[in-house]
Short mmCIF file of C-alpha atoms in Angstrom, two decimals:
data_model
loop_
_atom_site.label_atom_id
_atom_site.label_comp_id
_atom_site.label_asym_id
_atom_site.label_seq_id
_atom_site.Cartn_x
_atom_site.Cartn_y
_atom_site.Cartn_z
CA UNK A 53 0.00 0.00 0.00
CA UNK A 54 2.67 2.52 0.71
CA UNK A 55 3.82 1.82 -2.69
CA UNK A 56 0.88 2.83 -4.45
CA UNK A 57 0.88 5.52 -1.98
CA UNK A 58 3.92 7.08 -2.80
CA UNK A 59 3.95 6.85 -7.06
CA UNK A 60 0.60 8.17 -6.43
CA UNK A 61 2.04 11.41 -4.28
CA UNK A 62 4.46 12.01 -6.61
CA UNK A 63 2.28 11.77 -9.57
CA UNK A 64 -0.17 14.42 -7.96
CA UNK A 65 2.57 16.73 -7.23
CA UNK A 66 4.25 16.61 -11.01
CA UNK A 67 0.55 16.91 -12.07
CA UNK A 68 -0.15 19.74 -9.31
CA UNK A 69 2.81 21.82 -11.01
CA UNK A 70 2.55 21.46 -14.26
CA UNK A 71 -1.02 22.62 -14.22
CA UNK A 72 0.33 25.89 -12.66
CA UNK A 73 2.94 26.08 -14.45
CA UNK A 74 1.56 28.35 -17.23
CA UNK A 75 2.89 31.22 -15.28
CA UNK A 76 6.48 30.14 -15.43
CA UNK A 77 6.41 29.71 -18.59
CA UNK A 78 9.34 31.36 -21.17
CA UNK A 79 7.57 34.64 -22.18
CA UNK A 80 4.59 35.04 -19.46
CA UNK A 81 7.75 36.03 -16.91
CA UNK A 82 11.16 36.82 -16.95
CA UNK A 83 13.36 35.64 -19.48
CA UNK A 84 15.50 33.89 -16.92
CA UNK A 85 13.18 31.09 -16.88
CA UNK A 86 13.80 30.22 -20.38
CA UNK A 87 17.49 28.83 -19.34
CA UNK A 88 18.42 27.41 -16.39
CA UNK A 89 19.79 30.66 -14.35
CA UNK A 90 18.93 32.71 -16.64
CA UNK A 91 20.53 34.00 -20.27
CA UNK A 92 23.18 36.19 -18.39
CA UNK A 93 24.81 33.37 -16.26
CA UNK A 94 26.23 32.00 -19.51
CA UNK A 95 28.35 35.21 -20.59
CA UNK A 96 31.28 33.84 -19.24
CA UNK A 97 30.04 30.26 -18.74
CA UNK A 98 29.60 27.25 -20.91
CA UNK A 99 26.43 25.19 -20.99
CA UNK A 100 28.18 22.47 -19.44
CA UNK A 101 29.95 21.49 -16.08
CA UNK A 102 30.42 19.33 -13.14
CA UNK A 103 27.50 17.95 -11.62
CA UNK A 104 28.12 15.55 -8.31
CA UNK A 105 25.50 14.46 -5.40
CA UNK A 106 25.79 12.89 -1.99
CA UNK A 107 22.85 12.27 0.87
CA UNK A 108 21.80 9.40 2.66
CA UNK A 109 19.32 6.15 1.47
CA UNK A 110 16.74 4.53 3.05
CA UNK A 111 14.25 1.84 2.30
CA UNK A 112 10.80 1.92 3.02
CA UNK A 113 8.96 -1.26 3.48
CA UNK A 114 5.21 -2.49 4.43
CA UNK A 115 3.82 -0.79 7.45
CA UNK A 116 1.46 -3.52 8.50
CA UNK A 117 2.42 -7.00 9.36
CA UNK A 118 0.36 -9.89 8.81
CA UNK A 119 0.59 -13.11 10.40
CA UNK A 120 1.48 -16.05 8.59
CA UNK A 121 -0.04 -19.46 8.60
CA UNK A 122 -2.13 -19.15 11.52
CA UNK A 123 -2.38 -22.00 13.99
CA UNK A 124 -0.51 -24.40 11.78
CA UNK A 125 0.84 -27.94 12.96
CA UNK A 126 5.00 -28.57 12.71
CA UNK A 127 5.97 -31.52 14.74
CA UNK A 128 2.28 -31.83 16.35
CA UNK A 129 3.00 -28.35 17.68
CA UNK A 130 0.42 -25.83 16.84
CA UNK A 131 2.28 -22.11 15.76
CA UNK A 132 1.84 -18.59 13.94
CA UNK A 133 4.69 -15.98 12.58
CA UNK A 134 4.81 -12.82 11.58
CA UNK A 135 7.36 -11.27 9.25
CA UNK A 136 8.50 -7.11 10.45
CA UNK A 137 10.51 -5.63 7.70
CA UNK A 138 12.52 -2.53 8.34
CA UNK A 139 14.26 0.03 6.80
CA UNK A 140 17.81 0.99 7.27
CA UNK A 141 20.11 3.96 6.15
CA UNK A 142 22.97 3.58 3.95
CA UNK A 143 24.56 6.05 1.07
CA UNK A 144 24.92 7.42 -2.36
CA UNK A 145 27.40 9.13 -4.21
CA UNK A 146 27.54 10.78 -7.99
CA UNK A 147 29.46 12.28 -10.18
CA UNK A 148 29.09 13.24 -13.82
CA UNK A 149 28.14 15.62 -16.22
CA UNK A 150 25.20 18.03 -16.75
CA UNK A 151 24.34 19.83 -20.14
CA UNK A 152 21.45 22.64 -21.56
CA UNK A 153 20.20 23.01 -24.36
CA UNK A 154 20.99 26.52 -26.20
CA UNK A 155 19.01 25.87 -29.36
CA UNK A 156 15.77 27.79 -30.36
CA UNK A 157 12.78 26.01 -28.65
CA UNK A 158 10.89 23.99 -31.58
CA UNK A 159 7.77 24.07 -29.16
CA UNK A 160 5.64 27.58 -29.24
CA UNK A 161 3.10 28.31 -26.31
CA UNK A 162 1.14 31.48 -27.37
CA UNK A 163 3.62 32.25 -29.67
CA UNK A 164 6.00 32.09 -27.17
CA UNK A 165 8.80 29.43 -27.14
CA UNK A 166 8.33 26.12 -24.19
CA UNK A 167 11.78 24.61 -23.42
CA UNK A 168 10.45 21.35 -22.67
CA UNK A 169 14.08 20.18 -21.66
CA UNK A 170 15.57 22.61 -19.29
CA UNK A 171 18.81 20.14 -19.17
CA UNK A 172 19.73 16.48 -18.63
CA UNK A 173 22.75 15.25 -16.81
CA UNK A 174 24.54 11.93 -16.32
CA UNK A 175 26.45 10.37 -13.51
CA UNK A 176 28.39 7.33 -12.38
CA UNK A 177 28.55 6.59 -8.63
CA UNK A 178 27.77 4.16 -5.60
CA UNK A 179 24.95 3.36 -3.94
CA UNK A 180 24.72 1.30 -0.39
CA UNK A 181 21.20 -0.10 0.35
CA UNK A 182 20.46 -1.92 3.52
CA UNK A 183 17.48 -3.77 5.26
CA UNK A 184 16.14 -5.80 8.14
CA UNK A 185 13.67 -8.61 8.73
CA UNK A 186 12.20 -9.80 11.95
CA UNK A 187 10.27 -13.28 12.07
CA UNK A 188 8.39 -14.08 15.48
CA UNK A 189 7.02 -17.04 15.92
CA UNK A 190 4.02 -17.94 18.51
CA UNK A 191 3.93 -21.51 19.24
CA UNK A 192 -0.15 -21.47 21.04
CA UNK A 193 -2.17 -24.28 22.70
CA UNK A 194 -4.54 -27.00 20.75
CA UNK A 195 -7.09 -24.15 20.90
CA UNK A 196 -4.65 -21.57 18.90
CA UNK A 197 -6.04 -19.02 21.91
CA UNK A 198 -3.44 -19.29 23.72
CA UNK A 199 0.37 -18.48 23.72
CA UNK A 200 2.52 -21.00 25.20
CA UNK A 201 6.10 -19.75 24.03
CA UNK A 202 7.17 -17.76 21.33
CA UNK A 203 10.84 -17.32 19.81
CA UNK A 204 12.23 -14.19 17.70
CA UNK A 205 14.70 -14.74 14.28
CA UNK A 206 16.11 -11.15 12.52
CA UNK A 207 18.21 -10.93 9.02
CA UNK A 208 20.01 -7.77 8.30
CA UNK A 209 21.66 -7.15 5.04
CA UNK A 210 23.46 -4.28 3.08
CA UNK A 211 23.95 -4.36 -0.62
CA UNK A 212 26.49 -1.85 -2.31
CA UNK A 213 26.14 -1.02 -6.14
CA UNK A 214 27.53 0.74 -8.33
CA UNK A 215 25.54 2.73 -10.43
CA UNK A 216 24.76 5.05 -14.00
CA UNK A 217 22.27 6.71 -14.78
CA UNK A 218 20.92 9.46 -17.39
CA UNK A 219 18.05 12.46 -16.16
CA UNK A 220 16.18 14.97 -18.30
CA UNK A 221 14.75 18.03 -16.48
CA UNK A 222 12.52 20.57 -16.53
CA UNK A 223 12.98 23.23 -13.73
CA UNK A 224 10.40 26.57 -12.86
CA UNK A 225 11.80 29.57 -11.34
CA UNK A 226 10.25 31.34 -8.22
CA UNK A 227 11.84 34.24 -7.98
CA UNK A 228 15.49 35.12 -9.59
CA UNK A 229 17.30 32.52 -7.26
CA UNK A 230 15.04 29.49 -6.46
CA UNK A 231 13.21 27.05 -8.92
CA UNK A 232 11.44 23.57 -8.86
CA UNK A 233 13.81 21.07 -10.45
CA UNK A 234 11.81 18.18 -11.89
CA UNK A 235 13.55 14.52 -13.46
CA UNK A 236 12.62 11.67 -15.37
CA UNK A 237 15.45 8.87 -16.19
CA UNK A 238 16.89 5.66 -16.85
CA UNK A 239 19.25 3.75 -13.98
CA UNK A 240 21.07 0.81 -14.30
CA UNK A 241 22.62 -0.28 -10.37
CA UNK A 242 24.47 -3.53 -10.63
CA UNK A 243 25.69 -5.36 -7.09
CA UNK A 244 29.29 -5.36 -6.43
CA UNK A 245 28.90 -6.34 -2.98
CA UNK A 246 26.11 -8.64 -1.75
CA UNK A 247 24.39 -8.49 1.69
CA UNK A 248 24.06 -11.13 4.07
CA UNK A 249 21.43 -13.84 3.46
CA UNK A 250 21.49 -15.37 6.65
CA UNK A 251 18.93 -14.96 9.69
CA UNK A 252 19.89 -15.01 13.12
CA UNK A 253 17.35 -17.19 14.90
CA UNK A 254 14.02 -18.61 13.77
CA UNK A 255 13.08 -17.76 9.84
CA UNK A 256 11.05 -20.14 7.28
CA UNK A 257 13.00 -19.97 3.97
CA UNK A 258 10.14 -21.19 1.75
CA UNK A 259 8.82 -17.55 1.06
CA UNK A 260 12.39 -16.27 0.75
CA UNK A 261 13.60 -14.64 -2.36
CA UNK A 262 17.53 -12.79 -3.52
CA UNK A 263 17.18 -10.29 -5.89
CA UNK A 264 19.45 -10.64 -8.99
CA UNK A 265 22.85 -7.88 -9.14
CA UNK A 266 21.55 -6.18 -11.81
CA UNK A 267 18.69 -3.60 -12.01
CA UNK A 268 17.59 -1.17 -14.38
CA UNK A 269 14.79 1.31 -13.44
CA UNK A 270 12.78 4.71 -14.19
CA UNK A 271 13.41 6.87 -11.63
CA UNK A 272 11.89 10.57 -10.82
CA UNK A 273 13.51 13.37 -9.06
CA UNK A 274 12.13 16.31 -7.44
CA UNK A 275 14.22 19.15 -5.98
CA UNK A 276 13.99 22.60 -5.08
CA UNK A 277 16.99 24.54 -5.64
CA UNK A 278 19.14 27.64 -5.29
CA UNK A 279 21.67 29.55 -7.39
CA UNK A 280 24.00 29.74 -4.92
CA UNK A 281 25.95 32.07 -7.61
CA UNK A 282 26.94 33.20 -11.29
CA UNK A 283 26.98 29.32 -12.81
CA UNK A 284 26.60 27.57 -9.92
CA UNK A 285 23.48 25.92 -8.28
CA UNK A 286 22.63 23.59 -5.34
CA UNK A 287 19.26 21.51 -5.61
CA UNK A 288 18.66 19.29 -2.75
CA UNK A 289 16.53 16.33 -4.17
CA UNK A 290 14.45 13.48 -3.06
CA UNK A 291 14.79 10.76 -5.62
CA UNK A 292 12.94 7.15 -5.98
CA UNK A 293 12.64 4.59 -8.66
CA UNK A 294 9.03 4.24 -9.57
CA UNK A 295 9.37 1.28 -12.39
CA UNK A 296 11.50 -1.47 -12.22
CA UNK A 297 11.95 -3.39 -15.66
CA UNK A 298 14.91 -6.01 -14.60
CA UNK A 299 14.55 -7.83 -13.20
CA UNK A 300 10.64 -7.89 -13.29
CA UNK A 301 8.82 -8.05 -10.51
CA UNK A 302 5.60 -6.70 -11.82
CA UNK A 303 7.33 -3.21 -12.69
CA UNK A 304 8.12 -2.82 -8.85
CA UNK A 305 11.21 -1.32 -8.23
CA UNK A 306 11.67 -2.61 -4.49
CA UNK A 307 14.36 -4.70 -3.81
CA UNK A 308 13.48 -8.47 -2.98
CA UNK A 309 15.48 -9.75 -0.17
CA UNK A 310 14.55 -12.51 3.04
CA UNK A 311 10.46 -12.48 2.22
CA UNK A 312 10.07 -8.89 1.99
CA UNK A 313 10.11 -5.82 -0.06
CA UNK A 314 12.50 -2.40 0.45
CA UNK A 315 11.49 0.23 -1.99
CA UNK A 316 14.78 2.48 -1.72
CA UNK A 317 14.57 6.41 -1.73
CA UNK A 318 17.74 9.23 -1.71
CA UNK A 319 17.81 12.11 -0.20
CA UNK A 320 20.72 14.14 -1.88
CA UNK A 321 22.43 17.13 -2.19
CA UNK A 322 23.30 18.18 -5.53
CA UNK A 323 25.76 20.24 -6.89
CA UNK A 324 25.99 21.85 -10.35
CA UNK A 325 29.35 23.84 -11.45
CA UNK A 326 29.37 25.56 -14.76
CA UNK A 327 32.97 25.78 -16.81
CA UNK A 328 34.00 28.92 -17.71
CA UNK A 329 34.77 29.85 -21.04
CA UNK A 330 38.51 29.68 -22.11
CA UNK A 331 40.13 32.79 -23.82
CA UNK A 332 41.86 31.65 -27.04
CA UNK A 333 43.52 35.23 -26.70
CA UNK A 334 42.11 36.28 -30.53
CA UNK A 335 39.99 39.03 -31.35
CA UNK A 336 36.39 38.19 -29.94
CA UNK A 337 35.13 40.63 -32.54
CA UNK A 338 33.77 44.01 -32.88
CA UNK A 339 31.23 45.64 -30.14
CA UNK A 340 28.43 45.19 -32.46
CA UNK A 341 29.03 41.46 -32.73
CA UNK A 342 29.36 41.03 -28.95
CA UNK A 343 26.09 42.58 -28.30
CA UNK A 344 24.39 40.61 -31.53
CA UNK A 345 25.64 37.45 -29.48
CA UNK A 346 23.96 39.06 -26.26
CA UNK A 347 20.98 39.15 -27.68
CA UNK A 348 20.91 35.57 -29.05
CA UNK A 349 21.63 34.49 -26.14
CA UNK A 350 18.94 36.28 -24.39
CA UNK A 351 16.19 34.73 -26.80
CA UNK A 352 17.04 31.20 -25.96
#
C-alpha cells in the first residue's frame, strides 16, 4: 500500500505543477526562466559542467504486518509468525556531467517558445542499500487461543552497487534565485557487494527470495533549488525509482530480499558547477558582434 501511496504522491505533485505552471512559462515572466539561471549566467560560462551528489538512502517497506499461517501444525506443535521488515540507512554518491540546451525552442506556447528540456545530466557513482527482517514465531495451545512460548529470528543485510544513470529536467523559477527542479530517467545499479542472506534465529525460507545484481529502473527526481551564484546551483533532491523493468517483478522497483520488499529512496544534495569559457587570446570581434551574441543568447 505505501507503494501505491507514494507513485501516487508524486504523480499528484508533477501533475499539481505542471497545471500551474503556465505562469512560469518562457515569455509570461522573466526571461530567466527560459534557461536554467537565466541568459546572463552563460556570458562567461559554458552550458556544461560538473555535476556531483551525496545524501543518505533509506528503504521503506510495508507498514502492517500480517501473520502467517495461523495456527498451523509442525511436529504436532500448533504455531503462527509474523514477518517485520525494516528500513535501514545507507549512502549514495555521484558524479558526472550536466548539459542545456541553447538551441531555439521547436515548441511555441502562445507564440511564445516552451523549453520542454531545461537540461539532462549523467552520472556514475555508488549506492549502499540496507534492510532488516524480523520473524516471530508464537507456538499457542490445541485451541490456537493461547500463547505457550514464542521465539524471535532477525536478518540484516546491506547491498552496495555501483551505479549510471541518465536524467532529463525541466525546472520553474520562483523568484530570480530558487526554482522547482523536476527529473525523469533511466538507472542501471548492478551489485558489487552482496548483503548477508542469513537470519539469526528462527526464519522459514520457503517464502524467501535474492534479488538478482543487476537492475535497471525509471526513476523521478524532485528538488527545489538555489543559485547559490553566477553558474553555480545547489538543488537538494528526493529521488525514488518508480518502475522497475529487470529484473521484473511486476514493474516494482523494491528490492526483494529474506520475504520482503525495500522500496529504496535518496535524499541528496546536488551540486551543479558551470565551466568557464577559455580565452583563445584572438579578437572576440567588434562591439556590435558582442552585443548581436547578447541578444541571441537572451532569446534562448
Amino acid at each position: 500500500m505505501h507503494k501505491i501511496l507514494l507513485v501516487s504522491l508524486v504523480l499528484s505533485i508533477t501533475g499539481g505543477i505542471l497545471a500551474q505552471s503556465k505562469n512560469l512559462r518562457p515569455g509570461s515572466a522573466k526571461k530567466r526562466s527560459q534557461v536554467f539561471g537565466g541568459a546572463q549566467d552563460f556570458g562567461n560560462y559554458q552550458p556544461r559542467g560538473l555535476q556531483f551528489s551525496f545524501g543518505p538512502t533509506y528503504t521503506l517497506t510495508s507498514g502492517k504486518n500480517e501473520t502467517i499461517k495461523p495456527d498451523s501444525l509442525y511436529n504436532g506443535q500448533r504455531f503462527r509468525y509474523m514477518q517485520d521488515p525494516a528500513g535501514r540507512l545507507g549512502i549514495a554518491l555521484d558524479v558526472g556531467m550536466a548539459h542545456f540546451p541553447m538551441k531555439t525552442p521547436w515548441l511555441k506556447i502562445a507564440g511564445k517558445p516552451f523549453r520542454i528540456l531545461s537540461y539532462w545530466d549523467w552520472g556514475l557513482g555508488i549506492k549502499l542499500y540496507g534492510g532488516k527482517e524480523t520473524t516471530l514465531v508464537e507456538y499457542t495451545d490445541a485451541t490456537g487461543t493461547n500463547v505457550i512460548s514464542s521465539e524471535t529470528g532477525v536478518g540484516k543485510f546491506y547491498n552496495t552497487y555501483a551505479s549510471a544513470h541518465i536524467t532529463g529536467h525541466k525546472i520553474f523559477y520562483f523568484g530570480p534565485k530558487y526554482f522547482l527542479d523536476m527529473g525523469l530517467g533511466i538507472n542501471g545499479d548492478y551489485r558489487i557487494v552482496q548483503g548477508s542472506q542469513l537470519y539469526d534465529g528462527v526464519h522459514f525460507t520457503e517464502n524467501q527470495r535474492f534479488q538478482k545484481n543487476l537492475a535497471v529502473q525509471l526513476h523521478y527526481d524532485l528538488g527545489l533549488g538555489i543559485k547559490l551564484k553566477r553558474g553555480s546551483y545547489f538543488i537538494p533532491t528526493l529521488s525514488t525509482p518508480v518502475l522497475g523493468f529487470y529484473e521484473w517483478n511486476g514493474g516494482t522497483p523494491a528490492i526483494k530480499w529474506f520475504s520482503s520488499d525495500y522500496w529504496p529512496i535518496t535524499l541528496k544534495a546536488k551540486f551543479i558547477f558551470l565551466f568557464k569559457e577559455k580565452s583563445n587570446g584572438c579578437n572576440t570581434g567588434s562591439e556590435e558582434d558582442r552585443k548581436k551574441n547578447k541578444e541571441y543568447m537572451q532569446n534562448n
